[in-house]
Tab-separated table of C-alpha atoms in Angstrom:
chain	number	residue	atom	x	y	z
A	1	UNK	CA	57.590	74.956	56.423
A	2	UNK	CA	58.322	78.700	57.382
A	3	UNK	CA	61.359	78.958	59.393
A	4	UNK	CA	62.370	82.895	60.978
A	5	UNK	CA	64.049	83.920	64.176
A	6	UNK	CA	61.067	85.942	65.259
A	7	UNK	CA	59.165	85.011	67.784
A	8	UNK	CA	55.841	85.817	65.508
A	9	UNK	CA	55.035	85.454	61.738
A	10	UNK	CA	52.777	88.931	60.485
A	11	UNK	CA	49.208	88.240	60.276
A	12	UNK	CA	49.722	84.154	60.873
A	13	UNK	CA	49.194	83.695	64.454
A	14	UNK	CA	49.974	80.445	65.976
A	15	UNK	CA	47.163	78.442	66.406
A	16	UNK	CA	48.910	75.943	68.498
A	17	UNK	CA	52.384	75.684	70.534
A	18	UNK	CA	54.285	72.217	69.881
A	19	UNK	CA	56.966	72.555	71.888
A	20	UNK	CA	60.959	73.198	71.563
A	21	UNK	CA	62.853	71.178	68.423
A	22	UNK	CA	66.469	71.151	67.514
A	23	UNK	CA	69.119	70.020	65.082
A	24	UNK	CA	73.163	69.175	65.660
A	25	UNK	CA	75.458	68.745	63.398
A	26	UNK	CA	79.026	67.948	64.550
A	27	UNK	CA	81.929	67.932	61.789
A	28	UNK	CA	85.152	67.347	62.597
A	29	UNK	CA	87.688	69.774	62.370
A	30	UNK	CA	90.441	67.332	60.275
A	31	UNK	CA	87.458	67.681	57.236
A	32	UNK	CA	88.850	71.726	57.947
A	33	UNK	CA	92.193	70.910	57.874
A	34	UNK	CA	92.196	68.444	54.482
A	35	UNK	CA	89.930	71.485	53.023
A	36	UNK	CA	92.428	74.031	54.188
A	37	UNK	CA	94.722	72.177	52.562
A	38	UNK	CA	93.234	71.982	49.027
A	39	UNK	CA	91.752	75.332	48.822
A	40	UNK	CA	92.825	77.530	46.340
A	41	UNK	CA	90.003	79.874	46.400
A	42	UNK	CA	91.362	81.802	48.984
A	43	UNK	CA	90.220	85.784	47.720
A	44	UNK	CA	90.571	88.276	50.572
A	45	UNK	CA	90.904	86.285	53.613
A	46	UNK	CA	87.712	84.009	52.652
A	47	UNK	CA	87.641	80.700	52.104
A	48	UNK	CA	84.956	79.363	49.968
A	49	UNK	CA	85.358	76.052	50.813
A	50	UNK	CA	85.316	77.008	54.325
A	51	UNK	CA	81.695	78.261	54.211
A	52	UNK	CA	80.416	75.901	51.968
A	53	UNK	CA	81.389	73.169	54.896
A	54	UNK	CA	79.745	75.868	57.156
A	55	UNK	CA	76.763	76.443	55.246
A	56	UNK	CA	75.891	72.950	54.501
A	57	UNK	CA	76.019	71.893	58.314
A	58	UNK	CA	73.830	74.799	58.772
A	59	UNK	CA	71.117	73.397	56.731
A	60	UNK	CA	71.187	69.781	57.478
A	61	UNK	CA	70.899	71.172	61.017
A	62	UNK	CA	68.162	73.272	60.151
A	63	UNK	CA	66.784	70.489	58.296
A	64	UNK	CA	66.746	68.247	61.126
A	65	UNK	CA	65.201	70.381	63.413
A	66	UNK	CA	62.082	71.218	60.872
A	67	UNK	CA	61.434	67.185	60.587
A	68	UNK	CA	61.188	67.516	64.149
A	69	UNK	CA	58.431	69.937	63.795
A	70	UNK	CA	57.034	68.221	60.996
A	71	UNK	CA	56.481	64.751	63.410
A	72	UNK	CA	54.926	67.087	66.390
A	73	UNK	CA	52.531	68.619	63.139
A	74	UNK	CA	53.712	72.098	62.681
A	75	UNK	CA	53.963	73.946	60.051
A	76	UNK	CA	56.064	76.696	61.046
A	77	UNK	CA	59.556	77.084	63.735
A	78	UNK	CA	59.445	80.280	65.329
A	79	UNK	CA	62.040	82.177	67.413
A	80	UNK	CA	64.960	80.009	65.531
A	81	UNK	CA	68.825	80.430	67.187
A	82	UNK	CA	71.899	79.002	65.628
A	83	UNK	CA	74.552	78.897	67.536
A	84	UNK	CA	78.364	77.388	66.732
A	85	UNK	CA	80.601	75.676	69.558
A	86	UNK	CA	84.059	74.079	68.982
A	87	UNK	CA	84.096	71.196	70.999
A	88	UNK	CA	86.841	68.084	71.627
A	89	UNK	CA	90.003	68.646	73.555
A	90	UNK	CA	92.177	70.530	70.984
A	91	UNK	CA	88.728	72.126	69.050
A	92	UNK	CA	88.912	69.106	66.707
A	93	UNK	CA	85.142	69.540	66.183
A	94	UNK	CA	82.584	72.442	65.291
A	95	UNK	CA	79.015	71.839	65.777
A	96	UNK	CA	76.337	73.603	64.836
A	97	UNK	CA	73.173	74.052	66.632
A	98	UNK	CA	69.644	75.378	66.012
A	99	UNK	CA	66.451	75.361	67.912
A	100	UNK	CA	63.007	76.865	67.968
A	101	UNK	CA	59.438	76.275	68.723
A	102	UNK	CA	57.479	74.728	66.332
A	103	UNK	CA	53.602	75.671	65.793
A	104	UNK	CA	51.023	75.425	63.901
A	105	UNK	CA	49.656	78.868	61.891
Protein backbone atom coordinates (compact mmCIF):
# COMPACT_ATOMS: atom_id res chain seq x y z
CA UNK A 1 0.00 0.00 0.00
CA UNK A 2 1.70 3.40 -1.01
CA UNK A 3 0.79 6.05 1.33
CA UNK A 4 2.18 10.08 0.40
CA UNK A 5 0.62 13.44 1.03
CA UNK A 6 0.58 14.27 -2.64
CA UNK A 7 -2.23 14.45 -4.35
CA UNK A 8 -0.50 12.22 -7.34
CA UNK A 9 2.05 9.30 -7.36
CA UNK A 10 4.82 9.94 -10.63
CA UNK A 11 4.00 7.90 -13.53
CA UNK A 12 1.08 5.75 -11.49
CA UNK A 13 -2.03 7.46 -12.31
CA UNK A 14 -5.10 6.55 -10.51
CA UNK A 15 -7.11 4.34 -12.29
CA UNK A 16 -10.00 4.68 -10.01
CA UNK A 17 -11.19 7.18 -7.07
CA UNK A 18 -12.55 5.22 -3.85
CA UNK A 19 -13.46 7.78 -1.87
CA UNK A 20 -12.20 9.62 1.51
CA UNK A 21 -10.75 7.08 4.51
CA UNK A 22 -9.51 7.96 7.91
CA UNK A 23 -7.93 6.76 11.12
CA UNK A 24 -8.28 8.19 15.03
CA UNK A 25 -6.45 7.42 17.60
CA UNK A 26 -7.28 9.05 20.97
CA UNK A 27 -4.72 8.49 24.00
CA UNK A 28 -5.20 9.90 27.03
CA UNK A 29 -3.13 12.41 28.36
CA UNK A 30 -2.61 10.59 32.14
CA UNK A 31 -0.52 7.72 29.76
CA UNK A 32 1.66 11.43 29.27
CA UNK A 33 1.73 12.19 32.62
CA UNK A 34 2.80 8.43 34.13
CA UNK A 35 5.46 8.64 31.07
CA UNK A 36 6.53 12.08 32.11
CA UNK A 37 6.98 10.75 35.17
CA UNK A 38 9.35 7.82 34.43
CA UNK A 39 11.36 9.33 31.76
CA UNK A 40 14.80 9.69 32.20
CA UNK A 41 15.77 10.15 28.70
CA UNK A 42 15.20 13.60 28.75
CA UNK A 43 18.47 15.02 26.29
CA UNK A 44 17.88 18.61 25.17
CA UNK A 45 14.36 19.30 25.83
CA UNK A 46 13.19 15.89 24.02
CA UNK A 47 11.54 13.31 25.39
CA UNK A 48 11.93 9.99 23.83
CA UNK A 49 9.29 8.47 25.41
CA UNK A 50 7.18 11.28 24.47
CA UNK A 51 7.48 10.58 20.71
CA UNK A 52 7.54 7.09 20.85
CA UNK A 53 3.75 7.48 22.41
CA UNK A 54 3.43 10.03 19.49
CA UNK A 55 4.80 8.02 16.85
CA UNK A 56 3.06 4.86 17.60
CA UNK A 57 -0.50 6.58 17.58
CA UNK A 58 0.61 7.93 14.35
CA UNK A 59 0.89 4.62 12.78
CA UNK A 60 -1.92 2.69 14.21
CA UNK A 61 -3.82 5.71 12.86
CA UNK A 62 -2.27 5.47 9.66
CA UNK A 63 -2.79 1.90 9.83
CA UNK A 64 -6.36 2.14 10.29
CA UNK A 65 -7.03 4.37 7.69
CA UNK A 66 -5.04 2.09 4.91
CA UNK A 67 -7.43 -1.05 6.01
CA UNK A 68 -10.00 1.29 5.13
CA UNK A 69 -8.65 1.58 1.71
CA UNK A 70 -7.78 -1.88 1.56
CA UNK A 71 -11.88 -2.92 2.12
CA UNK A 72 -12.96 -0.13 -0.67
CA UNK A 73 -9.88 -2.10 -2.97
CA UNK A 74 -7.18 0.42 -3.26
CA UNK A 75 -3.97 0.12 -3.39
CA UNK A 76 -2.70 3.43 -2.77
CA UNK A 77 -3.99 6.78 -0.18
CA UNK A 78 -3.24 9.86 -1.81
CA UNK A 79 -3.26 13.48 -0.55
CA UNK A 80 -2.71 12.04 3.24
CA UNK A 81 -3.12 14.92 6.31
CA UNK A 82 -2.34 14.23 9.89
CA UNK A 83 -3.46 16.42 12.04
CA UNK A 84 -3.19 16.46 16.21
CA UNK A 85 -6.08 17.98 18.51
CA UNK A 86 -6.09 17.95 22.36
CA UNK A 87 -9.43 17.29 23.27
CA UNK A 88 -11.42 16.71 26.92
CA UNK A 89 -12.06 19.56 29.25
CA UNK A 90 -8.58 20.10 30.82
CA UNK A 91 -6.64 18.57 27.35
CA UNK A 92 -6.68 15.16 29.09
CA UNK A 93 -6.60 13.60 25.60
CA UNK A 94 -4.50 13.95 22.24
CA UNK A 95 -5.80 12.41 19.20
CA UNK A 96 -4.40 11.92 16.21
CA UNK A 97 -5.99 12.06 12.90
CA UNK A 98 -5.23 11.13 9.28
CA UNK A 99 -7.20 11.02 6.12
CA UNK A 100 -6.84 10.66 2.40
CA UNK A 101 -8.34 9.30 -0.69
CA UNK A 102 -7.77 5.98 -1.47
CA UNK A 103 -7.37 4.71 -5.27
CA UNK A 104 -6.47 2.32 -7.22
CA UNK A 105 -3.00 2.82 -9.55
Amino acid sequence: MIVTTTPTIEGRPAKDYLGVVTGEVIVGANLFRDIFASITDLVGGRSGKYEEVLARARREAIEEMTEEARRLGGNAVIGVDIDYEVLGQNGSMLMVSVSGTAVTL
